[in-house]
Amino acid sequence: MKLEVHKLDAFYGRAQILFGVTLKVAAGEALALLGRNGAGKSTMLRAILGLVAARRGRVVLDGRDISGMATGRIVRRGLGWVPEDRRIFTDLSVEENLEIGRQPPRAGVPHWTVERLFSLFPNLAEVRRRPAGQISGGEQQMLTISRTLMGNPCVIMLDEPSEGLAPLIVERMAVAVTEMKREGLGVLLAEQNLTFSRAVSDRATIIEKGRIRFEGTLECLLADEAVARAYLAV
Amino acid sequence: MDFLVIQFLNGLASASALFLVACGLSIIFGVMRIVNFAHGSFYMLGAYIAYTLAGPLMDWMPGGFWLALPLAALAVAMIGALVEITLLRRIYRSPELFQLLATFGIVLIVQDLVLILWGPQDRLGPRAPGLEGAVNILGSPFPAYDLLLIGLGPLVLLGLTLLFRRTRWGVRVRAATQDREMVEALGIRQDRLFTAVFILGAFLAGLGGAVQLPRAAVHHAMDLEIIVETFVVVVVGGLGSVAGAYLAAVLLGVLNAFGIVVFPQISLVLAFLVMAVVLVVRPLGLLGRPEAASRSTTGLWDTPIRPMARGRRDIVFVLALVLAVLPVFAGSYLLTVFSEVMIFALFACSLHFLMGVGGMGSFGHAAYFGLGAYGAALAMTQLGLPMEAAAFAGPVLAAAGALVFGWFCVRLTGVYLAMLTLAFAQITWAIAFQWDSVTGGDNGILGVWPSAWATSAAAFYYLTLLVAGGGILLLRQFVFAPFGMGLRACRDSPLRADAIGIDRAAHQRLAFVVAGAFAGIAGSLYAFLKGSVFPDVLAIPLSVDGLVMVLLGGLQTLTGPVVGAAVYKVMRVFLASWTDYWRLIIGIVIIALVVAFPRGIVGYIQQRIAPLLDRPEGDQPKAGPP
């Protein structure tokens, strides 16, 4: 297993947000973390990455325990995170944004270069010198994924990468996720968009009010209308 | 015409040193979000170290002087590294105001170290070899060295621009200025970045101090002098913007050069007027950008302010009884000390009302204390009113000042708001200092004595106990009144407060007036306690004292400011009678407290000790956060 999360609790102040969440992501596999707004998907990713200071439970990355580590160290161990609100550095050019994400190559992990990422997302190559605040929303989403890939992660966590994007760009995202899986990355995908999740993920976990409600393949989930309606329908 | 040119060049020359210090402060704030009060201390150390190095180095080799300046800056950079690694690194996760408090601890320590190492007298450095003379510009002599300084500013600006645009490290600094959490989430070593940024900032400040050596005497009040000007430059230019800092330094340098000639009386006020005007027109400064919203989840406000529990009310009651019978045992010296402590407790509570309850940091709360003191003193000496009537004039004047200042301040938030309060306090101070005919200037107002019935130490003690104690209790009532609830709502979530129809500006303006009035009460009591008023009651050190008291006690409790004021004031009175170097010790104590109690003394008791006492009463959550 590339990423194992065991009984993770997380708190904001005194409020408990996650209750004993457990999940696993294998190499070359995408796990969809589904759930409504406020179910705890983003908190889950943030807690795994160590951005939520008050947390309990065990997180193992590529066989090594990373529970309780500081965010920077976790990232340097090979966990990539693409935040929901993109958080690109608007004053920096596209190339400088990629530069910020650069980490040394890691043994046994796919190595990404600027040129390789430009061939994955050709739109970015055309705007490489432009300030990142002046590129389109779709290009910004490509940039934030590319920036994280520059760190050569072995597991990547994507927080709603399809949100607010045109269908053509969503297709581009699906191609990119498939490419990451083919390279052997573990992908943890927090999503609300069932169509996109279905296109790229192998298994799904449903989270509601901070607890796991369902685990299984996407086929199972889609076959069981009751589950989908209970936890996903708006 | 030639006179104008010379004054313009004078302005540019003084702008250069100011820019060096200001851009360091600005870069540090941009990346680390620390308002580094100790930046003025780095500047002062740069000057003193350059002074010490210049002599021996000039004897040793011909160009020694020119070596002394960068060496002094490097030495200061190393001191900066030491401060960052041993102190600031421990408190990154503390609230920003505590980091500010820690840097103020460094200011105090450096002030005394400078006195110990270099003594209290002014030190005159050598003239710059080869540039001793004057150059003839349009028929007027102009110091050659100042021409060099004029060139230094743009040169440093260019160097920094290249550093931030062309190097990998510089790109990281720019990224961290925008969103440092994201920079960490991309695996960059934040601790190294912070240390390096702090070293760069300290180096620039040290260089700024060192290059002053041939121009002016080195003295031990340089630190606070420059830090105030630096705050103005940084805020006018826009926090985090290097180019903005240069623009603002030039603007203020030149304005000051002309101001001194045209209106010498208001030269001190001028810089602050510029700042006030700029902030009102462009709230983020000339070239400032909106701060990325703070994403930290470790907010200060996770424990709401609650009325005092019954058990603790008993403690307060017992304490009040002890205070009430104190005159039976205590001599007049002790009673005077206690009176002063209670006055400052009220002052700290009024500041806490603005900061803790209103969420508006104030670096210039002395303004209202001082207005209260001057109001009472002037009513007595100019209008001939007795104490009973004059005492009301103080709070009225303070509240009027707070109404005017608050009207401008509530248009801003965060550090900008805090800096503007500092500016207004400095304007008030400058008026009291320079308006000789009314305020007596530096000589102050004497003969502000209480009425006959209150002249004994015990009588005045009871008067203070009644007024200050009553004031503190009344302020508490405000916190739980609908007005206080609305104010706290605006503090915690401006958007939601707006959405339910709370008039934020009106609440915050009223908070200024309330806080100002209570600080004014404290100020007028202080005037009668001392029998005199000097411009000190309006000056920065008093504002900082207030901050220290509030933060020491803890921002998120109502008891905090009282405890903080008592601890700080007693410590100071005790230390001042025991040693000349009380600043050194208080600085160390402040730093130790900040590291040990990042939530203040009362905050610590509430969080760590009170739960142990409360447990028998039950209803503890089953599983709290780890």
Coordinates of N, CA and C in Angstrom, one line a residue, chain B residues 196-271:
Chain B
A196 N 16.7 32.8 6.9 CA 17.4 33.5 5.9 C 16.7 34.9 5.7
V197 N 15.4 34.9 5.7 CA 14.7 36.2 5.5 C 15.0 37.2 6.7
F198 N 15.0 36.6 7.9 CA 15.3 37.4 9.1 C 16.7 37.9 9.1
I199 N 17.6 37.1 8.6 CA 19.0 37.5 8.5 C 19.2 38.6 7.5
L200 N 18.5 38.5 6.4 CA 18.6 39.6 5.4 C 18.0 40.9 6.0
G201 N 16.9 40.8 6.7 CA 16.3 42.0 7.2 C 17.2 42.6 8.3
A202 N 17.8 41.8 9.1 CA 18.7 42.3 10.1 C 19.9 43.0 9.5
F203 N 20.4 42.3 8.4 CA 21.6 42.9 7.8 C 21.3 44.3 7.2
L204 N 20.1 44.4 6.6 CA 19.8 45.7 6.0 C 19.6 46.8 7.1
A205 N 19.0 46.4 8.2 CA 18.9 47.3 9.3 C 20.2 47.7 9.9
G206 N 21.1 46.7 10.0 CA 22.4 47.0 10.6 C 23.2 47.9 9.6
L207 N 23.1 47.7 8.3 CA 23.7 48.5 7.3 C 23.2 50.0 7.4
G208 N 21.8 50.0 7.6 CA 21.2 51.4 7.7 C 21.8 52.1 8.9
G209 N 22.0 51.4 10.0 CA 22.6 52.1 11.2 C 24.1 52.4 10.9
A210 N 24.8 51.5 10.3 CA 26.2 51.7 10.1 C 26.5 52.9 9.2
V211 N 25.7 53.1 8.2 CA 26.0 54.2 7.2 C 25.7 55.6 7.9
Q212 N 25.0 55.6 9.0 CA 24.7 56.8 9.7 C 25.9 57.4 10.4
L213 N 26.9 56.5 10.6 CA 28.0 56.8 11.5 C 28.7 58.1 11.2
P214 N 29.0 58.4 9.9 CA 29.7 59.7 9.6 C 28.8 60.9 9.6
R215 N 27.5 60.6 9.7 CA 26.5 61.7 9.5 C 26.1 62.3 10.9
A216 N 25.9 61.4 11.9 CA 25.2 61.8 13.1 C 25.8 61.0 14.3
A217 N 25.6 61.6 15.5 CA 26.1 60.9 16.7 C 25.3 59.6 16.9
V218 N 26.0 58.7 17.5 CA 25.4 57.4 17.8 C 24.9 57.5 19.3
H219 N 23.6 57.3 19.5 CA 23.1 57.4 20.9 C 22.1 56.3 21.2
H220 N 21.7 56.1 22.5 CA 21.0 55.0 22.9 C 19.5 55.1 22.8
A221 N 19.0 56.2 22.1 CA 17.6 56.3 21.9 C 17.3 56.2 20.4
M222 N 18.3 55.8 19.6 CA 18.1 55.6 18.2 C 17.1 54.6 17.8
D223 N 17.0 53.6 18.7 CA 16.1 52.4 18.3 C 14.6 52.8 18.2
L224 N 14.1 53.5 19.2 CA 12.7 53.8 19.1 C 12.4 55.0 18.1
E225 N 13.4 55.8 18.0 CA 13.3 56.9 17.1 C 13.1 56.4 15.7
I226 N 14.0 55.5 15.3 CA 13.9 55.0 13.9 C 12.7 54.0 13.7
I227 N 12.3 53.3 14.8 CA 11.3 52.3 14.6 C 10.0 53.0 14.3
V228 N 9.7 54.1 14.9 CA 8.5 54.8 14.6 C 8.5 55.3 13.2
E229 N 9.6 55.9 12.8 CA 9.6 56.4 11.4 C 9.5 55.2 10.4
T230 N 10.1 54.1 10.8 CA 10.1 52.9 9.9 C 8.7 52.4 9.8
F231 N 8.0 52.3 10.9 CA 6.6 51.9 10.8 C 5.8 52.7 9.8
V232 N 6.0 54.0 9.9 CA 5.3 55.0 9.0 C 5.7 54.7 7.6
V233 N 7.0 54.5 7.3 CA 7.4 54.2 5.9 C 6.8 52.9 5.4
V234 N 6.9 51.9 6.2 CA 6.4 50.6 5.8 C 4.9 50.6 5.5
V235 N 4.2 51.3 6.4 CA 2.7 51.3 6.2 C 2.3 52.2 5.0
V236 N 3.0 53.3 4.9 CA 2.7 54.2 3.8 C 3.0 53.5 2.5
G237 N 4.2 52.8 2.4 CA 4.6 52.1 1.2 C 3.8 50.9 0.9
G238 N 3.2 50.3 1.9 CA 2.5 49.0 1.7 C 3.3 47.9 2.3
L239 N 2.7 47.1 3.3 CA 3.5 46.1 3.9 C 3.9 45.0 2.9
G240 N 5.2 44.7 3.0 CA 5.7 43.6 2.1 C 6.2 44.1 0.8
S241 N 6.0 45.4 0.5 CA 6.5 45.9 -0.8 C 7.8 46.7 -0.7
V242 N 8.8 46.2 -1.3 CA 10.1 46.8 -1.2 C 10.1 48.2 -2.0
A243 N 9.5 48.1 -3.2 CA 9.5 49.4 -4.0 C 8.6 50.4 -3.2
G244 N 7.6 50.0 -2.6 CA 6.7 50.9 -1.9 C 7.5 51.5 -0.7
A245 N 8.3 50.7 -0.1 CA 9.1 51.2 1.0 C 10.1 52.3 0.5
Y246 N 10.6 52.2 -0.7 CA 11.5 53.2 -1.2 C 10.8 54.5 -1.5
L247 N 9.6 54.3 -2.2 CA 8.8 55.4 -2.5 C 8.4 56.2 -1.3
A248 N 8.0 55.5 -0.2 CA 7.5 56.1 1.0 C 8.7 56.8 1.7
A249 N 9.9 56.1 1.7 CA 11.0 56.7 2.4 C 11.4 58.0 1.7
V250 N 11.4 58.0 0.4 CA 11.7 59.3 -0.3 C 10.7 60.4 0.0
L251 N 9.4 60.0 -0.1 CA 8.3 60.9 0.2 C 8.5 61.5 1.5
L252 N 8.7 60.7 2.6 CA 8.8 61.2 3.9 C 10.1 62.0 4.2
G253 N 11.2 61.4 3.6 CA 12.5 62.1 3.8 C 12.4 63.5 3.2
V254 N 11.9 63.6 2.0 CA 11.9 64.9 1.3 C 10.9 65.9 2.0
L255 N 9.7 65.3 2.4 CA 8.7 66.1 3.1 C 9.2 66.7 4.4
N256 N 10.0 65.8 5.1 CA 10.5 66.2 6.3 C 11.6 67.3 6.2
A257 N 12.4 67.2 5.1 CA 13.5 68.1 4.9 C 12.9 69.5 4.6
F258 N 11.7 69.6 3.9 CA 11.1 70.9 3.6 C 10.3 71.3 4.9
G259 N 9.7 70.3 5.5 CA 8.8 70.6 6.7 C 9.6 71.3 7.7
I260 N 10.8 70.9 8.0 CA 11.6 71.5 9.0 C 11.8 72.9 8.7
V261 N 12.0 73.3 7.5 CA 12.2 74.7 7.1 C 11.0 75.5 7.2
V262 N 9.9 74.9 6.6 CA 8.6 75.7 6.5 C 7.9 75.8 7.7
F263 N 7.6 74.7 8.4 CA 6.8 74.7 9.6 C 7.6 73.9 10.7
P264 N 8.6 74.5 11.3 CA 9.4 73.7 12.3 C 8.6 73.2 13.4
Q265 N 7.5 73.9 13.7 CA 6.7 73.5 14.9 C 6.0 72.2 14.7
I266 N 5.6 71.9 13.4 CA 4.9 70.7 13.3 C 5.7 69.6 12.6
S267 N 7.0 69.7 12.6 CA 7.8 68.7 11.8 C 7.5 67.3 12.3
L268 N 7.4 67.2 13.6 CA 7.1 65.8 14.2 C 5.8 65.2 13.7
V269 N 4.8 66.1 13.5 CA 3.5 65.7 13.2 C 3.4 65.3 11.7
L270 N 4.3 66.0 10.9 CA 4.1 65.9 9.5 C 4.1 64.4 9.0
A271 N 5.1 63.6 9.4 CA 5.1 62.3 8.9 C 3.9 61.5 9.2

